Amino acid sequence: MWGIIATWRMAKEGIDKSVPILEKGGTAADAVEEAIKYVEDFPFYKSVGYGGLPNEEMEVELDAAFMDGASLSIGAVAAIKDFANPISIARSLSKYTVNNMLVGAGAEKYARKQGFERKNMLTDRAKIHYRNRVKETQEMDISPYSGHDTVGMVSVDSSGHLVAGTSTSGLFMKKAGRVGDSPIIGSGLYADSSIGAASATGLGEDLMKGVVSYEVVRLMGTGMSPQEACEKVTFDLDKKLIERRGIAGDISIVAINTDGDWGAAANIDTFSFSVATATQKNTVYTTKRVGNKMVHEEASQEWLEDYLTERMKPLEEK
Ligand code: SD4
């Protein structure tokens, strides 16, 4: 039984690319890398790869990670600039026993030596977003942190091998050098082929407080379904953050287990996710919390198209 699930509707076209890999008995590692590369290369997604929104110094700094659930191998890059596919760099780092997580200049040096494609990741469109945001922030004193679209993806292949991957430009207008949850093993992602895998998106600073991806996998290991584990971790952390800090940042999690059962939960109403398995065609759902359960609803064709139109519409300088 194979399956693949990822955060947000934007992963749909990437998953379309990896379904044939999984159908033909290919590996979850290849499926996750291919799908995430597709998202990284698509210029209109604002929080991943090319076209990702810059930090407060108008530089695009990217975070990505890869975890192989069979060997528990990990690889990650953080605050890396000017490389096309951080997920591939992260995956290549997972082949070593040490030096698995590289940041900034060291990550760039490694990527250059290994011959990964260099690319200026700052698009003209992202520059307009940046200039507009600078004006808005000056005029309205609003929080500069918004724009969610990090890709977090987990997959099980027909050999029962589980893999997790993430890629993001992090938070728009973040400080130079700021690193979120996405490249942090256990927070942004975790995979264990004897249990399952999970990945998160949202406010990295809060996701890290709950080490959410590891916690979801751990709970699945006690017998919970992916859906139950995602709900428990999301709702418990939301509650704890509100109790202790008065406010909880955005938390959204997806998970899959060795049987290809999947789950998703969020403490926001705008979360969507994309999922395909051996018995289910690639489907996008929106999801909302109702009481202590998430209710997933299949997104209509119209909703899917509106999402893309909105992201691709011409952008004017304010
Ligand atoms: C971060 N978790 O860097 C990421 C941001 C994110 O959709 O998920 N955006 O904190």
Short mmCIF file of C-alpha atoms and ligand atoms in Angstrom, two decimals:
data_model
loop_
_atom_site.label_atom_id
_atom_site.label_comp_id
_atom_site.label_asym_id
_atom_site.label_seq_id
_atom_site.Cartn_x
_atom_site.Cartn_y
_atom_site.Cartn_z
CA MET A 1 0.00 0.00 0.00
CA TRP A 2 1.58 3.32 -1.01
CA GLY A 3 0.45 6.80 -0.05
CA ILE A 4 1.59 10.41 -0.01
CA ILE A 5 0.17 13.44 1.82
CA ALA A 6 1.37 17.02 1.96
CA THR A 7 0.50 20.37 3.46
CA TRP A 8 -1.59 22.82 1.39
CA ARG A 9 -3.29 22.66 -1.95
CA MET A 10 -0.08 23.81 -3.61
CA ALA A 11 1.41 20.32 -3.29
CA LYS A 12 -1.21 18.87 -5.66
CA GLU A 13 0.70 19.24 -8.92
CA GLY A 14 3.89 17.97 -7.28
CA ILE A 15 2.03 14.91 -6.02
CA ASP A 16 0.68 14.38 -9.57
CA LYS A 17 4.34 14.00 -10.59
CA SER A 18 5.15 11.49 -7.85
CA VAL A 19 2.06 9.27 -8.10
CA PRO A 20 3.49 7.42 -11.15
CA ILE A 21 6.74 6.84 -9.24
CA LEU A 22 4.86 5.21 -6.36
CA GLU A 23 2.49 3.30 -8.68
CA LYS A 24 5.47 1.72 -10.44
CA GLY A 25 6.95 0.55 -7.14
CA GLY A 26 9.43 3.45 -6.86
CA THR A 27 10.70 4.74 -3.54
CA ALA A 28 9.02 7.19 -1.17
CA ALA A 29 12.34 9.06 -1.15
CA ASP A 30 12.17 9.72 -4.90
CA ALA A 31 8.45 10.53 -4.69
CA VAL A 32 8.95 13.11 -1.92
CA GLU A 33 11.99 14.71 -3.58
CA GLU A 34 10.30 14.97 -6.99
CA ALA A 35 7.08 16.43 -5.62
CA ILE A 36 8.86 18.97 -3.43
CA LYS A 37 11.18 19.99 -6.27
CA TYR A 38 8.13 20.74 -8.37
CA VAL A 39 6.76 23.03 -5.64
CA GLU A 40 10.17 24.68 -5.21
CA ASP A 41 10.41 25.40 -8.93
CA PHE A 42 6.90 26.88 -9.23
CA PRO A 43 7.41 30.66 -9.06
CA PHE A 44 3.99 31.65 -7.72
CA TYR A 45 4.14 29.89 -4.35
CA LYS A 46 5.33 32.51 -1.95
CA SER A 47 6.81 30.44 0.85
CA VAL A 48 8.80 27.79 -0.96
CA GLY A 49 11.82 27.85 -3.26
CA TYR A 50 11.87 30.10 -6.33
CA GLY A 51 9.57 33.06 -5.73
CA GLY A 52 9.66 32.52 -1.96
CA LEU A 53 9.28 35.76 -0.04
CA PRO A 54 12.45 37.35 1.30
CA ASN A 55 13.63 38.21 4.80
CA GLU A 56 13.71 41.78 6.10
CA GLU A 57 16.90 42.41 4.16
CA MET A 58 15.19 41.36 0.91
CA GLU A 59 17.16 38.12 0.69
CA VAL A 60 15.51 34.74 0.17
CA GLU A 61 16.82 32.32 2.81
CA LEU A 62 15.59 28.77 2.48
CA ASP A 63 15.19 25.86 4.93
CA ALA A 64 14.66 22.21 3.94
CA ALA A 65 14.96 18.76 5.44
CA PHE A 66 14.70 15.10 4.53
CA MET A 67 14.30 12.05 6.77
CA ASP A 68 14.46 8.42 5.78
CA GLY A 69 12.26 6.37 8.13
CA ALA A 70 14.04 3.05 7.46
CA SER A 71 17.59 4.04 8.45
CA LEU A 72 16.44 7.14 10.43
CA SER A 73 18.93 9.09 8.29
CA ILE A 74 18.49 12.86 8.40
CA GLY A 75 19.66 15.74 6.23
CA ALA A 76 18.87 19.44 6.46
CA VAL A 77 19.89 22.87 5.26
CA ALA A 78 18.92 26.16 6.89
CA ALA A 79 19.18 29.79 5.81
CA ILE A 80 20.67 28.77 2.46
CA LYS A 81 20.64 31.30 -0.39
CA ASP A 82 20.69 31.01 -4.17
CA PHE A 83 20.14 27.30 -4.76
CA ALA A 84 17.24 25.99 -6.81
CA ASN A 85 16.32 22.85 -4.89
CA PRO A 86 17.12 22.81 -1.16
CA ILE A 87 15.24 19.50 -0.74
CA SER A 88 17.78 17.74 -2.97
CA ILE A 89 20.67 19.22 -0.99
CA ALA A 90 19.00 18.06 2.25
CA ARG A 91 18.50 14.57 0.84
CA SER A 92 22.12 14.33 -0.24
CA LEU A 93 23.24 15.31 3.30
CA SER A 94 21.22 12.41 4.70
CA LYS A 95 23.71 9.96 3.18
CA TYR A 96 26.43 10.86 5.68
CA THR A 97 26.84 9.83 9.30
CA VAL A 98 27.89 13.33 10.43
CA ASN A 99 27.52 16.88 9.07
CA ASN A 100 23.84 16.22 8.37
CA MET A 101 22.59 19.75 9.00
CA LEU A 102 24.38 22.66 7.38
CA VAL A 103 23.48 26.33 7.65
CA GLY A 104 24.15 29.50 5.67
CA ALA A 105 27.57 29.86 4.05
CA GLY A 106 28.59 26.30 4.97
CA ALA A 107 25.49 24.86 3.32
CA GLU A 108 26.13 26.95 0.21
CA LYS A 109 29.76 25.82 0.03
CA TYR A 110 28.69 22.18 0.25
CA ALA A 111 25.99 22.63 -2.40
CA ARG A 112 28.41 24.39 -4.73
CA LYS A 113 31.01 21.64 -4.36
CA GLN A 114 28.42 18.97 -5.03
CA GLY A 115 27.31 20.77 -8.20
CA PHE A 116 23.74 21.61 -7.18
CA GLU A 117 22.07 24.16 -9.44
CA ARG A 118 22.61 27.75 -8.40
CA LYS A 119 19.77 30.16 -8.97
CA ASN A 120 18.84 33.65 -7.87
CA MET A 121 15.67 32.78 -5.97
CA LEU A 122 14.38 36.36 -5.62
CA THR A 123 11.78 37.01 -8.31
CA ASP A 124 10.50 40.42 -9.45
CA ARG A 125 7.13 39.43 -8.05
CA ALA A 126 8.64 38.71 -4.62
CA LYS A 127 10.33 42.13 -4.75
CA ILE A 128 6.93 43.77 -5.30
CA HIS A 129 5.50 41.82 -2.34
CA TYR A 130 8.45 43.02 -0.27
CA ARG A 131 8.09 46.69 -1.23
CA ASN A 132 4.32 46.58 -0.69
CA ARG A 133 4.79 44.98 2.69
CA VAL A 134 7.35 47.55 3.77
CA LYS A 135 4.85 50.30 2.90
CA GLU A 136 1.93 48.51 4.59
CA THR A 137 3.91 47.89 7.75
CA GLN A 138 4.95 51.51 7.92
CA GLU A 139 1.41 52.72 7.29
CA MET A 140 -0.62 50.31 9.40
CA ASP A 141 1.70 48.85 11.98
CA ILE A 142 0.54 45.32 11.22
CA SER A 143 2.48 42.20 12.02
CA PRO A 144 4.90 41.53 9.20
CA TYR A 145 4.55 37.77 9.55
CA SER A 146 2.05 36.22 7.21
CA GLY A 147 1.85 34.09 4.10
CA HIS A 148 1.68 30.39 4.72
CA ASP A 149 2.61 27.83 2.15
CA THR A 150 5.48 25.69 3.46
CA VAL A 151 5.49 22.27 1.88
CA GLY A 152 5.71 19.37 4.34
CA MET A 153 5.29 15.94 2.80
CA VAL A 154 5.24 12.34 4.02
CA SER A 155 5.01 9.17 1.99
CA VAL A 156 4.96 5.40 2.36
CA ASP A 157 5.99 3.31 -0.65
CA SER A 158 4.93 -0.20 -1.65
CA SER A 159 7.91 -1.67 0.25
CA GLY A 160 6.61 -0.06 3.46
CA HIS A 161 9.42 2.49 3.54
CA LEU A 162 8.49 5.89 5.02
CA VAL A 163 10.04 9.25 4.17
CA ALA A 164 9.38 12.85 5.23
CA GLY A 165 10.53 16.08 3.57
CA THR A 166 10.04 19.82 3.99
CA SER A 167 10.98 22.98 2.10
CA THR A 168 10.27 26.62 2.90
CA SER A 169 11.40 30.20 2.66
CA GLY A 170 10.13 30.50 6.24
CA LEU A 171 8.37 33.61 7.42
CA PHE A 172 8.11 36.67 5.22
CA MET A 173 10.21 39.52 6.67
CA LYS A 174 11.99 37.22 9.11
CA LYS A 175 15.33 38.35 10.53
CA ALA A 176 18.36 37.29 8.51
CA GLY A 177 19.50 33.94 9.91
CA ARG A 178 16.13 33.07 11.45
CA VAL A 179 15.41 29.34 11.20
CA GLY A 180 11.94 27.87 11.67
CA ASP A 181 10.71 24.37 12.42
CA SER A 182 10.89 23.05 8.87
CA PRO A 183 14.52 21.86 8.89
CA ILE A 184 14.38 20.78 12.54
CA ILE A 185 14.00 17.01 12.79
CA GLY A 186 11.12 16.16 15.14
CA SER A 187 9.43 19.55 14.76
CA GLY A 188 8.97 20.11 11.02
CA LEU A 189 9.15 16.43 10.14
CA TYR A 190 9.77 12.92 11.43
CA ALA A 191 9.68 9.46 9.85
CA ASP A 192 10.00 5.97 11.29
CA SER A 193 9.29 3.08 8.93
CA SER A 194 8.09 0.89 11.79
CA ILE A 195 5.30 3.39 12.60
CA GLY A 196 4.63 6.33 10.29
CA ALA A 197 5.67 9.85 9.40
CA ALA A 198 4.43 13.39 10.07
CA SER A 199 5.15 16.93 8.94
CA ALA A 200 4.01 20.36 10.06
CA THR A 201 3.44 23.88 8.82
CA GLY A 202 2.59 27.06 10.68
CA LEU A 203 4.43 29.30 13.09
CA GLY A 204 7.77 27.55 13.47
CA GLU A 205 8.52 29.14 16.82
CA ASP A 206 5.36 27.54 18.28
CA LEU A 207 5.57 24.22 16.40
CA MET A 208 9.01 23.70 17.91
CA LYS A 209 7.57 24.12 21.42
CA GLY A 210 5.57 20.93 20.90
CA VAL A 211 8.13 18.99 18.80
CA VAL A 212 4.95 18.15 16.94
CA SER A 213 6.04 15.78 14.18
CA TYR A 214 7.92 13.48 16.52
CA GLU A 215 5.01 13.56 18.95
CA VAL A 216 2.51 12.54 16.23
CA VAL A 217 4.72 9.60 15.21
CA ARG A 218 5.22 8.60 18.85
CA LEU A 219 1.45 8.59 19.43
CA MET A 220 0.86 6.56 16.28
CA GLY A 221 3.33 4.10 17.78
CA THR A 222 1.03 3.67 20.78
CA GLY A 223 -1.79 2.59 18.46
CA MET A 224 -3.44 5.89 17.53
CA SER A 225 -4.53 6.40 13.94
CA PRO A 226 -2.79 9.22 12.04
CA GLN A 227 -6.00 11.28 12.30
CA GLU A 228 -6.29 10.81 16.08
CA ALA A 229 -2.61 11.57 16.62
CA CYS A 230 -2.70 14.76 14.48
CA GLU A 231 -5.81 15.98 16.32
CA LYS A 232 -4.40 15.26 19.77
CA VAL A 233 -1.06 16.94 19.15
CA THR A 234 -2.60 19.99 17.44
CA PHE A 235 -5.37 20.59 19.97
CA ASP A 236 -3.21 19.88 23.05
CA LEU A 237 -0.46 22.23 21.91
CA ASP A 238 -2.98 24.92 20.95
CA LYS A 239 -4.53 24.66 24.43
CA LYS A 240 -1.20 24.65 26.24
CA LEU A 241 0.09 27.68 24.34
CA ILE A 242 -3.08 29.64 25.06
CA GLU A 243 -2.93 28.70 28.76
CA ARG A 244 0.76 29.50 29.17
CA ARG A 245 1.25 32.36 26.71
CA GLY A 246 -2.24 33.73 26.02
CA ILE A 247 -1.93 33.02 22.30
CA ALA A 248 -1.15 30.09 19.98
CA GLY A 249 0.43 30.48 16.57
CA ASP A 250 -0.80 28.56 13.53
CA ILE A 251 -0.38 24.80 13.81
CA SER A 252 -1.15 22.37 10.96
CA ILE A 253 0.05 18.77 10.73
CA VAL A 254 -0.25 15.90 8.23
CA ALA A 255 0.66 12.26 8.88
CA ILE A 256 0.61 8.81 7.32
CA ASN A 257 1.26 5.33 8.73
CA THR A 258 2.69 2.11 7.33
CA ASP A 259 -0.77 1.00 6.13
CA GLY A 260 -1.22 4.20 4.11
CA ASP A 261 -3.87 5.54 6.52
CA TRP A 262 -3.51 9.30 6.72
CA GLY A 263 -4.61 12.18 8.93
CA ALA A 264 -4.50 15.97 9.15
CA ALA A 265 -5.35 18.60 11.75
CA ALA A 266 -5.03 22.35 12.20
CA ASN A 267 -5.94 25.07 14.65
CA ILE A 268 -6.79 27.41 11.75
CA ASP A 269 -9.75 27.36 9.34
CA THR A 270 -7.75 27.95 6.19
CA PHE A 271 -5.64 24.79 6.11
CA SER A 272 -5.76 22.55 3.04
CA PHE A 273 -3.81 19.42 2.14
CA SER A 274 -3.25 17.10 -0.81
CA VAL A 275 -3.28 13.31 -0.57
CA ALA A 276 -3.04 10.30 -2.90
CA THR A 277 -2.87 6.58 -2.08
CA ALA A 278 -3.05 3.28 -3.96
CA THR A 279 -6.83 3.41 -3.44
CA GLN A 280 -7.48 7.15 -3.65
CA LYS A 281 -6.73 9.51 -6.51
CA ASN A 282 -4.86 12.73 -5.73
CA THR A 283 -7.39 14.78 -3.75
CA VAL A 284 -7.25 18.18 -2.10
CA TYR A 285 -9.20 18.72 1.12
CA THR A 286 -9.92 21.75 3.20
CA THR A 287 -10.35 21.04 6.88
CA LYS A 288 -11.95 22.67 9.90
CA ARG A 289 -12.12 21.89 13.57
CA VAL A 290 -15.62 21.04 14.82
CA GLY A 291 -15.54 20.33 18.57
CA ASN A 292 -12.69 17.91 19.14
CA LYS A 293 -12.64 16.53 15.58
CA MET A 294 -11.45 17.78 12.24
CA VAL A 295 -13.95 17.67 9.38
CA HIS A 296 -12.28 17.27 5.99
CA GLU A 297 -14.12 18.41 2.90
CA GLU A 298 -13.04 17.68 -0.67
CA ALA A 299 -12.17 20.94 -2.41
CA SER A 300 -14.30 21.74 -5.45
CA GLN A 301 -12.78 22.30 -8.88
CA GLU A 302 -13.74 25.94 -8.53
CA TRP A 303 -11.90 26.26 -5.21
CA LEU A 304 -8.81 24.62 -6.71
CA GLU A 305 -8.79 27.01 -9.64
CA ASP A 306 -9.48 30.09 -7.52
CA TYR A 307 -6.48 29.22 -5.36
CA LEU A 308 -4.18 29.23 -8.37
CA THR A 309 -5.76 32.29 -9.96
CA GLU A 310 -5.36 34.21 -6.72
CA ARG A 311 -1.69 33.29 -6.47
CA MET A 312 -0.96 34.01 -10.13
CA LYS A 313 -2.89 37.24 -10.58
CA PRO A 314 -0.89 40.28 -11.66
CA LEU A 315 0.62 42.06 -8.70
CA GLU A 316 0.66 45.80 -8.55
CA GLU A 317 3.04 47.98 -6.67
CA LYS A 318 1.12 49.97 -4.06
C1 SD4 B 1 8.44 28.45 9.50
N1 SD4 B 1 6.81 26.69 9.54
O1 SD4 B 1 9.51 28.80 8.98
C2 SD4 B 1 7.47 27.65 8.68
C3 SD4 B 1 6.52 28.58 8.00
C4 SD4 B 1 5.36 27.93 7.35
O2 SD4 B 1 3.71 28.00 5.79
O3 SD4 B 1 4.97 26.84 7.65
N2 SD4 B 1 4.75 28.59 6.39
O4 SD4 B 1 8.13 28.78 10.64
#
